[in-house]
Amino acid sequence: MRVEIWSDINCPWCYIGKARFERALERFPHRDAVEVVHRSFELDPRAPREARPVVPLIAAKYGLGLEQAEAAEQRIADNAEAEGLAYLRSGRDAANSFDMHRLLHFAAEHGRQAELLDALYRANFADERSAFAPGRLAELAVEAGLDGAEAARVLADPDAYAQAVREDEATASAMGATGVPFFVLDRRLGVSGAQPTDTFTAALEQAWESRTVVPLVTVGGSSNGSSDGEGSEVCGPEGCEVPQR
């Protein structure tokens, strides 16, 4: 059985949802027969490459006060820490994630996608040093077990793996995904958002027990967001909404 997960490194609920799904997978009796593939989706393809502090960005974009934006970020931190995840409670930033997605496709070809994804999430949500600092992505590639020179060549070529990223995004759009994280089990069952671990457990069991060709069914409702995320219309308990292109 294959589980495909569409997500963005800028999405804190993708970080949290991944941990919840992995906890469900750990206790799934057929886990050795499950292939997990991570797919690309940018929350904001128009985001600039220059890193900007998250809290002022949220406040400016959604007309919130700095205290309100900070409170929203703190609630996400609480959720992350409840899952045993490290989370930088102040000073986090954000920028365009397209190069990260390209590098993840490169890592997948070398069997190190999971390791690089973990490194990227840690760098973006837990480390003091920005994941978007110059040269940082190449360093993270090495930490994930990839060849640094090869990773640098991929990052230097804007066309490298760009089509693979676009294809992932087009596939998610065709499936009707309106937010991330978005989990698809055998292209038959969809789970939207950072659902509780028990929901992922039920989805795994349902997909395993009903392995016949049926239309895609989405579990968890739409990801319209709430005030618990990066702006009330972007990230909520069920994930992060993808802005209209």
Short mmCIF file of C-alpha atoms in Angstrom, two decimals:
data_model
loop_
_atom_site.label_atom_id
_atom_site.label_comp_id
_atom_site.label_asym_id
_atom_site.label_seq_id
_atom_site.Cartn_x
_atom_site.Cartn_y
_atom_site.Cartn_z
CA MET A 1 0.00 0.00 0.00
CA ARG A 2 1.28 3.45 -0.86
CA VAL A 3 0.67 6.59 1.18
CA GLU A 4 1.40 9.89 -0.55
CA ILE A 5 1.71 13.00 1.60
CA TRP A 6 1.44 16.46 0.06
CA SER A 7 2.98 19.12 2.29
CA ASP A 8 5.07 22.27 2.44
CA ILE A 9 8.08 22.92 4.67
CA ASN A 10 6.56 26.29 5.60
CA CYS A 11 3.45 24.57 7.01
CA PRO A 12 3.64 23.92 10.76
CA TRP A 13 0.62 21.64 10.64
CA CYS A 14 2.42 19.52 8.04
CA TYR A 15 5.23 19.13 10.57
CA ILE A 16 2.72 18.13 13.26
CA GLY A 17 0.61 15.98 10.94
CA LYS A 18 3.65 14.01 9.84
CA ALA A 19 4.42 13.12 13.46
CA ARG A 20 0.83 12.03 14.10
CA PHE A 21 0.71 9.92 10.95
CA GLU A 22 4.03 8.27 11.75
CA ARG A 23 2.78 7.36 15.22
CA ALA A 24 -0.23 5.66 13.61
CA LEU A 25 2.00 3.90 11.11
CA GLU A 26 4.28 2.59 13.85
CA ARG A 27 1.44 0.63 15.42
CA PHE A 28 -0.16 -0.45 12.13
CA PRO A 29 0.30 -4.25 11.87
CA HIS A 30 1.06 -4.07 8.13
CA ARG A 31 3.47 -1.14 8.35
CA ASP A 32 6.23 -3.07 6.55
CA ALA A 33 3.97 -3.23 3.51
CA VAL A 34 3.36 0.53 3.45
CA GLU A 35 5.42 2.77 1.16
CA VAL A 36 5.41 6.45 2.15
CA VAL A 37 6.07 9.02 -0.59
CA HIS A 38 6.29 12.74 0.14
CA ARG A 39 4.89 15.06 -2.52
CA SER A 40 5.44 18.75 -3.13
CA PHE A 41 2.98 21.58 -2.64
CA GLU A 42 3.82 25.23 -2.02
CA LEU A 43 1.61 27.20 0.33
CA ASP A 44 2.52 30.38 -1.51
CA PRO A 45 4.37 29.99 -4.82
CA ARG A 46 4.69 33.78 -4.97
CA ALA A 47 6.55 34.08 -1.68
CA PRO A 48 9.88 35.92 -1.99
CA ARG A 49 13.15 34.07 -1.55
CA GLU A 50 14.31 36.46 1.15
CA ALA A 51 13.44 35.15 4.61
CA ARG A 52 11.02 37.25 6.65
CA PRO A 53 10.03 36.92 10.32
CA VAL A 54 6.84 34.88 10.61
CA VAL A 55 5.01 36.84 13.32
CA PRO A 56 5.09 40.28 11.63
CA LEU A 57 4.28 38.57 8.34
CA ILE A 58 1.13 37.02 9.81
CA ALA A 59 0.13 40.27 11.47
CA ALA A 60 0.55 42.34 8.29
CA LYS A 61 -1.14 39.85 5.98
CA TYR A 62 -4.24 39.21 8.08
CA GLY A 63 -4.67 42.51 9.89
CA LEU A 64 -3.77 41.07 13.29
CA GLY A 65 -1.96 42.76 16.10
CA LEU A 66 1.51 41.48 16.85
CA GLU A 67 0.25 40.00 20.11
CA GLN A 68 -2.51 38.12 18.30
CA ALA A 69 -0.07 36.76 15.73
CA GLU A 70 2.35 35.77 18.46
CA ALA A 71 -0.43 34.00 20.34
CA ALA A 72 -1.35 32.02 17.22
CA GLU A 73 2.26 30.95 16.81
CA GLN A 74 2.46 29.96 20.46
CA ARG A 75 -0.62 27.75 20.10
CA ILE A 76 1.04 25.95 17.24
CA ALA A 77 4.15 25.52 19.36
CA ASP A 78 2.02 23.98 22.11
CA ASN A 79 0.55 21.49 19.64
CA ALA A 80 3.97 20.59 18.26
CA GLU A 81 5.47 20.06 21.69
CA ALA A 82 2.52 17.88 22.67
CA GLU A 83 3.62 15.59 19.85
CA GLY A 84 7.20 15.55 21.14
CA LEU A 85 8.44 17.95 18.45
CA ALA A 86 10.90 20.75 19.08
CA TYR A 87 9.55 24.18 18.10
CA LEU A 88 11.25 27.55 18.08
CA ARG A 89 8.89 29.82 20.02
CA SER A 90 10.36 33.07 18.73
CA GLY A 91 12.40 34.26 15.79
CA ARG A 92 11.08 31.78 13.19
CA ASP A 93 11.02 32.97 9.58
CA ALA A 94 9.61 31.93 6.22
CA ALA A 95 10.48 32.26 2.54
CA ASN A 96 9.88 30.62 -0.82
CA SER A 97 10.12 26.82 -0.49
CA PHE A 98 10.46 25.83 -4.16
CA ASP A 99 14.16 24.98 -3.88
CA MET A 100 13.44 22.80 -0.87
CA HIS A 101 10.91 20.83 -2.90
CA ARG A 102 13.33 20.46 -5.80
CA LEU A 103 15.97 19.16 -3.42
CA LEU A 104 13.51 16.68 -1.91
CA HIS A 105 12.95 15.17 -5.37
CA PHE A 106 16.72 14.88 -5.80
CA ALA A 107 16.91 13.19 -2.39
CA ALA A 108 14.15 10.76 -3.35
CA GLU A 109 16.22 9.56 -6.30
CA HIS A 110 19.01 8.75 -3.85
CA GLY A 111 16.81 7.10 -1.25
CA ARG A 112 17.23 9.92 1.29
CA GLN A 113 13.96 11.82 0.98
CA ALA A 114 12.72 11.01 4.48
CA GLU A 115 16.04 12.02 6.02
CA LEU A 116 16.13 15.33 4.15
CA LEU A 117 12.51 16.13 4.99
CA ASP A 118 13.22 15.61 8.69
CA ALA A 119 16.28 17.85 8.43
CA LEU A 120 14.29 20.58 6.68
CA TYR A 121 11.48 20.51 9.21
CA ARG A 122 13.93 20.62 12.10
CA ALA A 123 15.81 23.53 10.54
CA ASN A 124 12.63 25.48 9.82
CA PHE A 125 10.76 24.93 13.07
CA ALA A 126 13.34 24.13 15.74
CA ASP A 127 16.77 25.56 14.88
CA GLU A 128 17.96 29.05 15.72
CA ARG A 129 19.69 29.33 12.35
CA SER A 130 17.27 29.88 9.49
CA ALA A 131 16.62 27.09 7.03
CA PHE A 132 16.69 29.81 4.36
CA ALA A 133 20.15 31.16 5.20
CA PRO A 134 22.64 31.19 2.28
CA GLY A 135 24.21 27.78 1.83
CA ARG A 136 21.95 26.21 4.46
CA LEU A 137 20.11 23.84 2.11
CA ALA A 138 23.34 22.30 0.85
CA GLU A 139 24.44 21.78 4.45
CA LEU A 140 21.15 20.10 5.32
CA ALA A 141 21.51 17.85 2.28
CA VAL A 142 24.86 16.64 3.61
CA GLU A 143 23.33 16.08 7.06
CA ALA A 144 20.71 13.92 5.35
CA GLY A 145 23.41 11.76 3.78
CA LEU A 146 23.50 13.32 0.31
CA ASP A 147 26.54 14.40 -1.65
CA GLY A 148 27.07 18.10 -0.98
CA ALA A 149 28.52 18.91 -4.39
CA GLU A 150 25.66 17.22 -6.20
CA ALA A 151 23.11 18.98 -4.01
CA ALA A 152 24.78 22.32 -4.71
CA ARG A 153 24.57 21.67 -8.46
CA VAL A 154 20.85 20.93 -8.17
CA LEU A 155 20.25 24.12 -6.21
CA ALA A 156 22.27 26.15 -8.71
CA ASP A 157 20.11 24.95 -11.63
CA PRO A 158 16.57 26.39 -11.29
CA ASP A 159 15.24 23.86 -13.80
CA ALA A 160 16.51 20.79 -11.95
CA TYR A 161 13.51 18.81 -10.67
CA ALA A 162 11.25 21.82 -11.22
CA GLN A 163 8.92 19.81 -13.44
CA ALA A 164 8.65 17.10 -10.79
CA VAL A 165 7.50 19.68 -8.26
CA ARG A 166 4.93 21.09 -10.69
CA GLU A 167 3.62 17.61 -11.47
CA ASP A 168 3.09 16.89 -7.76
CA GLU A 169 1.19 20.15 -7.39
CA ALA A 170 -0.93 19.50 -10.47
CA THR A 171 -1.83 16.03 -9.22
CA ALA A 172 -2.95 17.34 -5.84
CA SER A 173 -5.03 20.02 -7.56
CA ALA A 174 -6.66 17.42 -9.79
CA MET A 175 -7.59 15.42 -6.71
CA GLY A 176 -9.31 18.46 -5.27
CA ALA A 177 -6.82 19.19 -2.50
CA THR A 178 -7.44 22.67 -1.12
CA GLY A 179 -4.93 22.53 1.72
CA VAL A 180 -2.00 20.72 3.22
CA PRO A 181 -1.11 18.36 4.71
CA PHE A 182 -3.05 16.05 2.44
CA PHE A 183 -2.63 12.28 2.79
CA VAL A 184 -3.70 9.90 0.01
CA LEU A 185 -3.77 6.15 0.59
CA ASP A 186 -3.46 4.04 -2.56
CA ARG A 187 -5.08 6.89 -4.54
CA ARG A 188 -8.37 5.75 -2.97
CA LEU A 189 -8.72 7.37 0.45
CA GLY A 190 -7.80 10.93 1.34
CA VAL A 191 -7.18 12.40 4.78
CA SER A 192 -7.11 16.19 4.96
CA GLY A 193 -5.14 18.01 7.63
CA ALA A 194 -3.16 17.20 10.76
CA GLN A 195 -5.79 14.84 12.11
CA PRO A 196 -5.45 12.98 15.45
CA THR A 197 -3.39 9.80 15.38
CA ASP A 198 -6.52 7.67 15.80
CA THR A 199 -7.93 9.10 12.57
CA PHE A 200 -4.81 8.08 10.68
CA THR A 201 -4.99 4.64 12.27
CA ALA A 202 -8.59 4.23 11.09
CA ALA A 203 -7.68 5.42 7.59
CA LEU A 204 -4.81 2.94 7.33
CA GLU A 205 -7.08 0.11 8.45
CA GLN A 206 -9.85 1.13 6.06
CA ALA A 207 -7.50 1.43 3.09
CA TRP A 208 -5.92 -1.93 3.88
CA GLU A 209 -9.20 -3.76 4.30
CA SER A 210 -10.87 -2.29 1.22
CA ARG A 211 -8.15 -2.60 -1.38
CA THR A 212 -10.45 -2.37 -4.39
CA VAL A 213 -10.71 0.43 -6.90
CA VAL A 214 -13.15 3.01 -5.52
CA PRO A 215 -13.45 6.80 -5.94
CA LEU A 216 -11.23 8.93 -3.74
CA VAL A 217 -12.97 9.72 -0.44
CA THR A 218 -11.65 12.51 1.77
CA VAL A 219 -11.67 12.16 5.56
CA GLY A 220 -11.45 15.12 7.90
CA GLY A 221 -13.31 17.83 6.02
CA SER A 222 -11.90 20.87 4.29
CA SER A 223 -8.87 22.70 5.60
CA ASN A 224 -10.33 26.13 5.94
CA GLY A 225 -8.09 27.02 8.84
CA SER A 226 -8.56 28.72 12.16
CA SER A 227 -6.79 31.22 14.37
CA ASP A 228 -4.40 28.50 15.52
CA GLY A 229 -2.20 28.84 12.43
CA GLU A 230 -0.12 31.21 10.42
CA GLY A 231 -2.97 33.60 9.84
CA SER A 232 -6.59 32.61 10.37
CA GLU A 233 -7.08 31.69 6.73
CA VAL A 234 -3.85 29.78 6.18
CA CYS A 235 -3.15 27.27 8.96
CA GLY A 236 -5.60 25.67 11.34
CA PRO A 237 -5.98 22.42 13.26
CA GLU A 238 -6.79 20.60 10.02
CA GLY A 239 -3.86 21.95 8.04
CA CYS A 240 -2.86 24.88 5.89
CA GLU A 241 -4.93 26.28 3.07
CA VAL A 242 -3.25 26.71 -0.28
CA PRO A 243 -3.73 30.27 -1.64
CA GLN A 244 -5.35 30.55 -5.04
CA ARG A 245 -2.80 30.87 -7.83
#
